[in-house]
Amino acid sequence: MLLTALRFSHQLLKEVVTNGDHVIDATMGNGNDTLFLAELVGPTGHVSAFDIQEQAIQNTREKLADYVDRTTLYLAGHETIEEKISARQPIRAAIFNLGYLPKGDKQIITLPETTKQAMRAILKRLAVGGRMILVIYYGHIGGEVEKNEVLHFCQDLPQETYSVLNYQFINQKNNPPILLCVEKKSD
Ligand SMILES: C[S@@+](CC[C@H](N)C(=O)[O-])C[C@H]1O[C@@H](n2cnc3c(N)ncnc32)[C@H](O)[C@@H]1O
């Protein structure tokens, strides 16, 4: 069976992330991706995870009890990556799930400007062979605008430096999520 966007995002991470890597979860939410990444990077790697909601930090902290040493949970927007993560720190992979916190406040959503700011900061730090993945949920108010801006941003990336994949079930009803994977080919 073809993988869902969510399962495929984990597959794409698994292919490039290994023991000792530094990675970013740009939208921590309930911590599912943070946990997945913490297992991939092993005891010598590190996951930096971001969210603007206290609830997200609490939910994620409960899931990560066994991985405290290899994770930093920031109660801060991903637009602060530029200041929080050293420009000399190579990032092997990063993931975004754009939209609102499942079972949370549907008014608190990711926004195009801050999402693009975070993407720029991540691409500056992305190692050659590394991947930045976005799973875009856009069925909510504001989602369509963010989806289009993120798509344009990724379409404009130079093909000499990046390969960009777009994965979506195009015959599904109700705004099926879009997965974008940006892979860095060269510096
Ligand atoms: C679709 S959810 C993420 C789901 C998460 N990956 C999981 O495993 O549960 C989107 C999350 O992005 C968060 N968010 C919104 N604006 C943000 C920002 N500027 N920086 C970081 N996170 C943000 C929301 O609070 C929400 O928790």
mmCIF file of C-alpha atoms and ligand atoms in Angstrom:
data_model
loop_
_atom_site.group_PDB
_atom_site.id
_atom_site.type_symbol
_atom_site.label_atom_id
_atom_site.label_comp_id
_atom_site.label_asym_id
_atom_site.label_seq_id
_atom_site.Cartn_x
_atom_site.Cartn_y
_atom_site.Cartn_z
ATOM 1 C CA MET A 1 0.000 0.000 0.000
ATOM 2 C CA LEU A 2 1.147 3.544 -0.640
ATOM 3 C CA LEU A 3 2.181 5.322 2.556
ATOM 4 C CA THR A 4 0.082 8.153 4.009
ATOM 5 C CA ALA A 5 1.786 11.569 4.019
ATOM 6 C CA LEU A 6 2.536 11.152 7.725
ATOM 7 C CA ARG A 7 4.032 7.662 7.354
ATOM 8 C CA PHE A 8 5.978 8.755 4.298
ATOM 9 C CA SER A 9 7.411 11.717 6.234
ATOM 10 C CA HIS A 10 8.817 9.254 8.802
ATOM 11 C CA GLN A 11 10.188 7.033 6.054
ATOM 12 C CA LEU A 12 11.976 10.020 4.481
ATOM 13 C CA LEU A 13 13.452 10.981 7.863
ATOM 14 C CA LYS A 14 14.561 7.439 8.607
ATOM 15 C CA GLU A 15 16.508 7.262 5.350
ATOM 16 C CA VAL A 16 18.813 10.167 6.287
ATOM 17 C CA VAL A 17 18.882 10.496 10.088
ATOM 18 C CA THR A 18 21.274 8.365 12.103
ATOM 19 C CA ASN A 19 23.033 8.184 15.493
ATOM 20 C CA GLY A 20 24.634 11.452 16.551
ATOM 21 C CA ASP A 21 22.707 13.742 14.185
ATOM 22 C CA HIS A 22 21.170 17.088 15.136
ATOM 23 C CA VAL A 23 17.599 17.533 13.871
ATOM 24 C CA ILE A 24 14.666 19.930 14.320
ATOM 25 C CA ASP A 25 10.972 19.397 14.969
ATOM 26 C CA ALA A 26 9.630 22.815 13.967
ATOM 27 C CA THR A 27 6.046 22.117 15.112
ATOM 28 C CA MET A 28 6.153 19.923 18.217
ATOM 29 C CA GLY A 29 2.387 19.620 18.833
ATOM 30 C CA ASN A 30 1.734 16.394 20.736
ATOM 31 C CA GLY A 31 5.326 15.277 20.262
ATOM 32 C CA ASN A 32 4.880 12.365 17.873
ATOM 33 C CA ASP A 33 7.579 13.529 15.471
ATOM 34 C CA THR A 34 9.829 14.649 18.352
ATOM 35 C CA LEU A 35 9.680 11.137 19.814
ATOM 36 C CA PHE A 36 10.311 9.519 16.442
ATOM 37 C CA LEU A 37 13.343 11.758 15.871
ATOM 38 C CA ALA A 38 14.689 11.208 19.414
ATOM 39 C CA GLU A 39 14.789 7.473 18.708
ATOM 40 C CA LEU A 40 16.559 7.995 15.359
ATOM 41 C CA VAL A 41 19.341 10.291 16.654
ATOM 42 C CA GLY A 42 20.276 7.958 19.529
ATOM 43 C CA PRO A 43 22.013 8.933 22.778
ATOM 44 C CA THR A 44 24.681 11.080 21.086
ATOM 45 C CA GLY A 45 22.334 13.050 18.822
ATOM 46 C CA HIS A 46 19.990 15.917 19.591
ATOM 47 C CA VAL A 47 16.457 17.048 18.732
ATOM 48 C CA SER A 48 15.505 20.731 19.046
ATOM 49 C CA ALA A 49 11.710 21.064 19.073
ATOM 50 C CA PHE A 50 9.591 24.224 18.883
ATOM 51 C CA ASP A 51 5.993 25.161 19.688
ATOM 52 C CA ILE A 52 4.229 28.291 20.866
ATOM 53 C CA GLN A 53 1.725 26.455 23.114
ATOM 54 C CA GLU A 54 2.430 25.381 26.691
ATOM 55 C CA GLN A 55 0.051 22.466 26.104
ATOM 56 C CA ALA A 56 2.312 21.132 23.347
ATOM 57 C CA ILE A 57 5.365 21.264 25.607
ATOM 58 C CA GLN A 58 3.505 19.395 28.367
ATOM 59 C CA ASN A 59 2.179 16.693 26.038
ATOM 60 C CA THR A 60 5.587 16.213 24.448
ATOM 61 C CA ARG A 61 7.478 16.167 27.758
ATOM 62 C CA GLU A 62 5.322 13.249 28.932
ATOM 63 C CA LYS A 63 6.189 11.275 25.800
ATOM 64 C CA LEU A 64 9.917 11.981 26.064
ATOM 65 C CA ALA A 65 10.584 10.857 29.635
ATOM 66 C CA ASP A 66 13.250 8.391 28.434
ATOM 67 C CA TYR A 67 14.957 10.913 26.140
ATOM 68 C CA VAL A 68 15.383 14.050 28.255
ATOM 69 C CA ASP A 69 19.127 14.328 27.597
ATOM 70 C CA ARG A 70 18.843 14.268 23.839
ATOM 71 C CA THR A 71 15.972 16.763 23.425
ATOM 72 C CA THR A 72 15.473 20.497 23.955
ATOM 73 C CA LEU A 73 11.862 21.667 23.962
ATOM 74 C CA TYR A 74 11.512 25.374 23.192
ATOM 75 C CA LEU A 75 8.338 27.215 24.157
ATOM 76 C CA ALA A 76 9.009 29.537 21.240
ATOM 77 C CA GLY A 77 8.027 29.971 17.614
ATOM 78 C CA HIS A 78 10.105 28.274 14.906
ATOM 79 C CA GLU A 79 10.845 31.780 13.614
ATOM 80 C CA THR A 80 13.408 31.941 16.468
ATOM 81 C CA ILE A 81 15.500 29.108 14.994
ATOM 82 C CA GLU A 82 17.822 31.729 13.506
ATOM 83 C CA GLU A 83 18.727 32.977 17.007
ATOM 84 C CA LYS A 84 18.418 29.708 18.976
ATOM 85 C CA ILE A 85 20.363 27.289 16.759
ATOM 86 C CA SER A 86 23.954 28.205 15.991
ATOM 87 C CA ALA A 87 24.619 28.979 12.337
ATOM 88 C CA ARG A 88 27.606 26.615 12.605
ATOM 89 C CA GLN A 89 25.409 23.697 13.744
ATOM 90 C CA PRO A 90 24.688 21.426 10.761
ATOM 91 C CA ILE A 91 21.130 20.118 10.719
ATOM 92 C CA ARG A 92 20.556 16.677 9.213
ATOM 93 C CA ALA A 93 16.771 16.946 8.986
ATOM 94 C CA ALA A 94 13.809 19.061 10.000
ATOM 95 C CA ILE A 95 10.078 18.463 9.982
ATOM 96 C CA PHE A 96 7.037 20.733 10.034
ATOM 97 C CA ASN A 97 3.391 19.694 10.397
ATOM 98 C CA LEU A 98 1.568 22.856 9.371
ATOM 99 C CA GLY A 99 -1.894 23.613 10.747
ATOM 100 C CA TYR A 100 -3.342 23.478 14.277
ATOM 101 C CA LEU A 101 -2.720 21.251 17.289
ATOM 102 C CA PRO A 102 -4.886 18.106 17.020
ATOM 103 C CA LYS A 103 -7.532 18.225 19.798
ATOM 104 C CA GLY A 104 -6.301 21.746 20.621
ATOM 105 C CA ASP A 105 -7.318 25.327 19.841
ATOM 106 C CA LYS A 106 -8.086 25.494 16.107
ATOM 107 C CA GLN A 107 -7.484 29.244 16.087
ATOM 108 C CA ILE A 108 -3.780 28.784 16.856
ATOM 109 C CA ILE A 109 -2.297 27.929 13.486
ATOM 110 C CA THR A 110 1.044 28.124 11.748
ATOM 111 C CA LEU A 111 1.369 31.258 9.612
ATOM 112 C CA PRO A 112 3.024 31.804 6.216
ATOM 113 C CA GLU A 113 5.513 34.524 7.196
ATOM 114 C CA THR A 114 6.883 32.770 10.283
ATOM 115 C CA THR A 115 6.892 29.405 8.509
ATOM 116 C CA LYS A 116 8.993 30.869 5.676
ATOM 117 C CA GLN A 117 11.312 32.561 8.176
ATOM 118 C CA ALA A 118 11.911 29.171 9.829
ATOM 119 C CA MET A 119 12.409 27.429 6.483
ATOM 120 C CA ARG A 120 15.094 29.963 5.514
ATOM 121 C CA ALA A 121 16.935 29.467 8.820
ATOM 122 C CA ILE A 122 16.798 25.675 8.438
ATOM 123 C CA LEU A 123 17.989 25.663 4.828
ATOM 124 C CA LYS A 124 21.007 27.770 5.850
ATOM 125 C CA ARG A 125 21.998 25.066 8.348
ATOM 126 C CA LEU A 126 20.937 21.953 6.404
ATOM 127 C CA ALA A 127 23.798 19.500 5.746
ATOM 128 C CA VAL A 128 24.368 18.242 2.212
ATOM 129 C CA GLY A 129 22.198 15.127 1.899
ATOM 130 C CA GLY A 130 19.898 16.453 4.634
ATOM 131 C CA ARG A 131 16.135 16.884 4.268
ATOM 132 C CA MET A 132 13.540 19.467 5.313
ATOM 133 C CA ILE A 133 10.057 17.964 5.272
ATOM 134 C CA LEU A 134 6.718 19.749 5.465
ATOM 135 C CA VAL A 135 3.382 18.008 5.906
ATOM 136 C CA ILE A 136 0.833 20.684 5.039
ATOM 137 C CA TYR A 137 -2.711 20.523 6.433
ATOM 138 C CA TYR A 138 -4.722 23.336 4.868
ATOM 139 C CA GLY A 139 -8.460 22.611 5.331
ATOM 140 C CA HIS A 140 -8.819 25.314 8.028
ATOM 141 C CA ILE A 141 -9.245 29.090 7.628
ATOM 142 C CA GLY A 142 -5.858 30.502 6.638
ATOM 143 C CA GLY A 143 -4.544 27.106 5.569
ATOM 144 C CA GLU A 144 -4.953 27.644 1.836
ATOM 145 C CA VAL A 145 -2.907 30.873 1.903
ATOM 146 C CA GLU A 146 -0.113 29.205 3.861
ATOM 147 C CA LYS A 147 -0.135 26.177 1.542
ATOM 148 C CA ASN A 148 0.260 28.378 -1.544
ATOM 149 C CA GLU A 149 3.041 30.487 -0.044
ATOM 150 C CA VAL A 150 4.985 27.437 1.092
ATOM 151 C CA LEU A 151 4.557 25.788 -2.314
ATOM 152 C CA HIS A 152 5.825 28.922 -4.082
ATOM 153 C CA PHE A 153 8.770 29.187 -1.708
ATOM 154 C CA CYS A 154 9.782 25.591 -2.444
ATOM 155 C CA GLN A 155 9.173 25.845 -6.204
ATOM 156 C CA ASP A 156 11.548 28.822 -6.324
ATOM 157 C CA LEU A 157 14.470 26.985 -4.695
ATOM 158 C CA PRO A 158 17.380 26.614 -7.159
ATOM 159 C CA GLN A 159 17.508 23.126 -8.661
ATOM 160 C CA GLU A 160 21.334 23.119 -8.627
ATOM 161 C CA THR A 161 21.230 23.106 -4.819
ATOM 162 C CA TYR A 162 17.946 21.421 -3.873
ATOM 163 C CA SER A 163 15.680 18.602 -5.050
ATOM 164 C CA VAL A 164 12.047 19.209 -4.085
ATOM 165 C CA LEU A 165 9.441 16.456 -3.960
ATOM 166 C CA ASN A 166 5.654 16.983 -3.793
ATOM 167 C CA TYR A 167 3.619 13.950 -2.583
ATOM 168 C CA GLN A 168 -0.184 13.957 -2.382
ATOM 169 C CA PHE A 169 -3.171 11.664 -2.998
ATOM 170 C CA ILE A 170 -4.833 13.812 -5.649
ATOM 171 C CA ASN A 171 -8.134 11.873 -5.831
ATOM 172 C CA GLN A 172 -8.925 12.153 -2.092
ATOM 173 C CA LYS A 173 -11.739 14.345 -0.754
ATOM 174 C CA ASN A 174 -11.448 16.932 2.038
ATOM 175 C CA ASN A 175 -8.074 18.573 1.413
ATOM 176 C CA PRO A 176 -5.661 15.652 1.605
ATOM 177 C CA PRO A 177 -2.358 16.739 3.181
ATOM 178 C CA ILE A 178 0.562 17.640 0.962
ATOM 179 C CA LEU A 179 4.041 16.429 1.793
ATOM 180 C CA LEU A 180 7.006 18.437 0.527
ATOM 181 C CA CYS A 181 10.545 17.149 0.917
ATOM 182 C CA VAL A 182 13.460 19.498 0.204
ATOM 183 C CA GLU A 183 16.768 17.652 -0.077
ATOM 184 C CA LYS A 184 20.040 19.565 -0.157
ATOM 185 C CA LYS A 185 22.251 18.399 -3.048
ATOM 186 C CA SER A 186 25.212 20.754 -2.610
ATOM 187 C CA ASP A 187 26.371 23.853 -0.690
HETATM 188 C C1 LIG B 1 -0.291 20.155 13.157
HETATM 189 S S1 LIG B 1 0.320 20.589 14.731
HETATM 190 C C2 LIG B 1 1.791 19.647 14.915
HETATM 191 C C3 LIG B 1 1.554 18.191 15.230
HETATM 192 C C4 LIG B 1 2.777 17.493 15.792
HETATM 193 N N1 LIG B 1 3.800 17.291 14.802
HETATM 194 C C5 LIG B 1 2.424 16.194 16.490
HETATM 195 O O1 LIG B 1 3.168 15.223 16.354
HETATM 196 O O2 LIG B 1 1.442 16.170 17.205
HETATM 197 C C6 LIG B 1 0.929 22.222 14.466
HETATM 198 C C7 LIG B 1 1.576 22.827 15.691
HETATM 199 O O3 LIG B 1 2.274 24.007 15.289
HETATM 200 C C8 LIG B 1 2.246 24.878 16.378
HETATM 201 N N2 LIG B 1 2.637 26.235 15.948
HETATM 202 C C9 LIG B 1 1.870 27.258 15.493
HETATM 203 N N3 LIG B 1 2.638 28.330 15.206
HETATM 204 C C10 LIG B 1 3.922 27.958 15.488
HETATM 205 C C11 LIG B 1 5.179 28.633 15.413
HETATM 206 N N4 LIG B 1 5.274 29.890 14.977
HETATM 207 N N5 LIG B 1 6.283 27.961 15.798
HETATM 208 C C12 LIG B 1 6.213 26.680 16.248
HETATM 209 N N6 LIG B 1 5.056 25.999 16.344
HETATM 210 C C13 LIG B 1 3.928 26.634 15.972
HETATM 211 C C14 LIG B 1 0.846 24.752 16.924
HETATM 212 O O4 LIG B 1 0.788 25.228 18.256
HETATM 213 C C15 LIG B 1 0.612 23.255 16.783
HETATM 214 O O5 LIG B 1 0.914 22.597 17.973
#
